[in-house]
Structures are given as C-alpha cells and as structure tokens.
XYZ file of C-alpha atoms in Angstrom:
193
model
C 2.689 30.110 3.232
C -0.223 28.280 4.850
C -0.193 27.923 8.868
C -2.451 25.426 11.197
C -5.189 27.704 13.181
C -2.324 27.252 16.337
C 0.234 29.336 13.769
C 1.982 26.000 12.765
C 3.513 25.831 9.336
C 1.688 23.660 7.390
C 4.651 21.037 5.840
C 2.302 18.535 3.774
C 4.149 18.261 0.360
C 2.552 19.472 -2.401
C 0.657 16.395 -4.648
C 1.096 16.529 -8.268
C -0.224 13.212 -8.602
C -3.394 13.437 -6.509
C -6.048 13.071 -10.098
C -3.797 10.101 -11.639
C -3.872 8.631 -8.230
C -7.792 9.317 -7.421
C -8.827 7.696 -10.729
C -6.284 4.487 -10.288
C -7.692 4.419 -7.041
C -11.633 4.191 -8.407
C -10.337 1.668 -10.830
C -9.049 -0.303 -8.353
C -12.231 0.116 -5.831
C -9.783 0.972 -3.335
C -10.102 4.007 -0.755
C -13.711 5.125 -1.706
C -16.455 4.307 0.936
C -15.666 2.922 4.670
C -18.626 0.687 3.931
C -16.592 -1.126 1.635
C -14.976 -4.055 3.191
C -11.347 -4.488 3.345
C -10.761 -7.280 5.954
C -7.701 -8.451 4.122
C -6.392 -4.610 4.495
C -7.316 -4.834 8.088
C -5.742 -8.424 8.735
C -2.439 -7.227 6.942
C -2.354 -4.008 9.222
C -2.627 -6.687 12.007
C 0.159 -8.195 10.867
C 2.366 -4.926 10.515
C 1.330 -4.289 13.631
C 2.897 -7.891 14.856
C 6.186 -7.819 13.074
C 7.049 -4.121 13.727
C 5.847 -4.795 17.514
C 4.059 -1.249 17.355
C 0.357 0.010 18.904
C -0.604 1.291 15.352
C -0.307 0.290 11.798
C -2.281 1.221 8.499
C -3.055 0.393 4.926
C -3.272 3.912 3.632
C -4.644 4.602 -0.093
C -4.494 8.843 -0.389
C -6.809 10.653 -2.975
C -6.627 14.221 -3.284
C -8.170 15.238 -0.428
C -7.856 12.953 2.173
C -5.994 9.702 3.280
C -8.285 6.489 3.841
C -6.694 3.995 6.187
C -8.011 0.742 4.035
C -6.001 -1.252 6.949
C -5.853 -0.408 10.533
C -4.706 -1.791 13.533
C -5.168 -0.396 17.134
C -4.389 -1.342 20.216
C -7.893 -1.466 21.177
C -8.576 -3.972 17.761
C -11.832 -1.613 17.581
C -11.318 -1.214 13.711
C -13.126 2.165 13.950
C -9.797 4.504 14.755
C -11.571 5.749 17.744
C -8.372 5.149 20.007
C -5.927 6.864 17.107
C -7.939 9.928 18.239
C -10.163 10.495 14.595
C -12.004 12.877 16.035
C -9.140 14.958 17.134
C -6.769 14.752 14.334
C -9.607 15.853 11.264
C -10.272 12.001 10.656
C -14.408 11.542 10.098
C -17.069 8.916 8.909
C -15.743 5.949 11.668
C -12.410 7.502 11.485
C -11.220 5.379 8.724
C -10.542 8.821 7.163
C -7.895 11.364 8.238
C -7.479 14.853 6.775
C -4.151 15.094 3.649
C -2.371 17.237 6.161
C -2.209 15.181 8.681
C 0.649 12.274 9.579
C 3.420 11.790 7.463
C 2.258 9.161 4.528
C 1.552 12.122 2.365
C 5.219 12.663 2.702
C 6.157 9.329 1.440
C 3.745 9.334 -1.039
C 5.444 12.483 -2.851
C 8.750 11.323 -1.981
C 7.772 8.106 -3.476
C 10.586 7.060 -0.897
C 10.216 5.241 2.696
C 10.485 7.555 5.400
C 11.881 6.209 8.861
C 11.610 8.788 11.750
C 12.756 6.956 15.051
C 11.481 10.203 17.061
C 9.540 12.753 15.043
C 10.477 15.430 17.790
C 13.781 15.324 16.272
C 12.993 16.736 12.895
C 11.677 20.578 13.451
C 9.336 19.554 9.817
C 7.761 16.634 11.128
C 7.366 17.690 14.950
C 4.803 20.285 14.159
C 2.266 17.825 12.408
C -1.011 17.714 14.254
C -0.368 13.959 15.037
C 1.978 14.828 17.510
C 0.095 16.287 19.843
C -3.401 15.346 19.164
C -2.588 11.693 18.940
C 0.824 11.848 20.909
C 2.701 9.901 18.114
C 6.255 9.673 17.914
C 7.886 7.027 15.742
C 6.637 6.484 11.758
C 8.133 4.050 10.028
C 6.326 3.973 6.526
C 6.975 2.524 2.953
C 4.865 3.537 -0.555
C 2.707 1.106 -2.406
C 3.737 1.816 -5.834
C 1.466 -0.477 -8.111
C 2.268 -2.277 -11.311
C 1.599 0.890 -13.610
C 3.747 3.045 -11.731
C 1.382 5.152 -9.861
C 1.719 5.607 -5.681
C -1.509 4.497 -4.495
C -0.924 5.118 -0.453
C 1.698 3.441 2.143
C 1.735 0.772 4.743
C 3.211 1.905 7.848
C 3.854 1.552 11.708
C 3.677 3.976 14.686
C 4.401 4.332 18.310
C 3.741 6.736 20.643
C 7.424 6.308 22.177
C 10.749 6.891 20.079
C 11.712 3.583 18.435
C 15.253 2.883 17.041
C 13.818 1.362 13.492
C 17.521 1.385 11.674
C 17.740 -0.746 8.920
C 16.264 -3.551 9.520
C 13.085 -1.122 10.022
C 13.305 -0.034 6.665
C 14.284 -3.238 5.183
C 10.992 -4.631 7.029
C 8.515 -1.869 5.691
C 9.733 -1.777 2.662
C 9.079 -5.738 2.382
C 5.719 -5.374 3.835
C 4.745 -3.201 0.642
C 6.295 -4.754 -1.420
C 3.990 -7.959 0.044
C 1.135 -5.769 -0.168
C 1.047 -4.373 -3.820
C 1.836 -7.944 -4.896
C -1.643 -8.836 -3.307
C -3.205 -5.395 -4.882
C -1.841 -7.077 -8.298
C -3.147 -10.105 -7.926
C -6.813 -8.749 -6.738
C -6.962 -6.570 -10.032
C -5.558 -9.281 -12.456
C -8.730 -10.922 -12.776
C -10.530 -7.517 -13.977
C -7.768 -7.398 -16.819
C-alpha cells in the first residue's frame, strides 16, 4: 500500500490506459505544453462554471503522470490556477498542471463513469484526497470525455468548496457538457483525417 507523507492512503485508481491515452493525447495536440493555447477549453470551463453555478470548473486531459487542466475557470478568472491553490496541491508550470493523485478525475477516468459527490467528506475514499484540505474542496461533480475511438482522454467537471446537492439533474448536466465537449474535440481533429 502507498500512503501520502501525512500517513494518508493513497486511493488514486490504478491506470491501465495511461500509454493509449498519452499517445491519443499527442495525436490530438491536446494536454502537452501550457504554452499551447486552449481559449476554447478555457471559454467552455467558463461556461461549466455558469451552468453548474460553481467557483471552479476544468477541461482536464490526464497522461500518465499528471492531469493538465486544458480548461479552467476560477473565481478570480486569473487563468493561471493560482487561487485553486497549484502550488499547494503538487500542480506546477502556471498551475495548469496538477499531480495524478490528486482530485478525483483520475477516478472517473478509470471508472470511465461520472462521479457525483455532493460532499466528499461523506465518502471515507474521497475525503482523504489532498484537495480537501489543501484546496478546501468539497463537492465534484465530473463526467469523462470518451472520444470517437473509444479512448478516455480526461473529464470536464465542477467544484465547490461547500456541499452541493447535484442529484440528477447534476449528472444529467455534466454528462451533457461532455458529451458537448468531445463533439467539439471531433470536429477539431476531423480536418487532420
């Protein structure tokens, strides 16, 4: 077993999928360099953001190692993931980029499932994640973006730092918000085909 340096158990799933992913991910240009620029990721995190009514909401593409958040809203708009506290949850390079064992996308990716979680605290294998207390987040509400050829490229997702009741009509919205999204990731690779 594998425990945080505060004696946590480390819960990130294990990734079978990471290489396929990684490679589909190159192919696509997506989740490689923070240089890169993704305003259209950014301006649909906005709009997560909007119809979820929540502080925080990414476009996440996950390689092997780490999770790239293509898309991300704040409440500060900053764009650099300064106010998601980077720094303090293993993010780095204008905290675009967040360590794989950190959050809970990594957990939808595998599960290739959404995950709702209207209080994290409530769920003894998501309340020890780092985000919770280096970030203070409480509520995920997260969907996978499963492309055209079948692989899981990352997630979309909302969360708050307060308990939200997401129900079904949370899930119903995420999951329509990546669906949305991977229709646009289609339509950007089509003309490389």
């Amino acid at each position: 077993m594998t425990h945080y340096a505060t004696g946590r158990l480390l819960l990130t799933p294990v990734d079978r999928d990471g290489h396929v992913r990684a490679e589909r991910l190159r192919t696509l240009g997506l989740g490689e360099r923070a240089d890169t620029s993704f305003d259209s990721f950014d301006a649909f995190a906005d709009r997560v953001a909007e119809v979820t009514s929540t502080p925080y909401s990414m476009v996440n593409f996950i390689d092997e190692n780490r999770q790239f958040f293509a898309g991300l809203h704040t409440p500060a708009g900053n764009r650099s993931g300064a106010d998601l506290g980077a720094a303090a949850a293993g993010c780095h390079r204008s905290g675009r980029y967040m360590a794989r064992d950190h959050g809970y996308c990594p957990h939808v990716l595998v599960r290739r499932k959404a995950l709702v979680l209207e209080d994290v605290c409530d769920y003894p294998r998501f309340a020890g994640n780092p985000v919770v207390d280096e970030i203070g987040i409480r509520s995920y509400l997260g969907a996978p973006l499963i492309d055209r050829t079948g692989v899981a490229l990352g997630t979309v997702c909302a969360v708050d730092t307060v308990p939200r009741p997401w129900g079904r009509p949370g899930l119903a919205t995420i999951k329509s918000l990546a669906q949305e999204l991977i229709g646009q990731i289609d339509r950007r690779e089509a003309p490389r085909r």
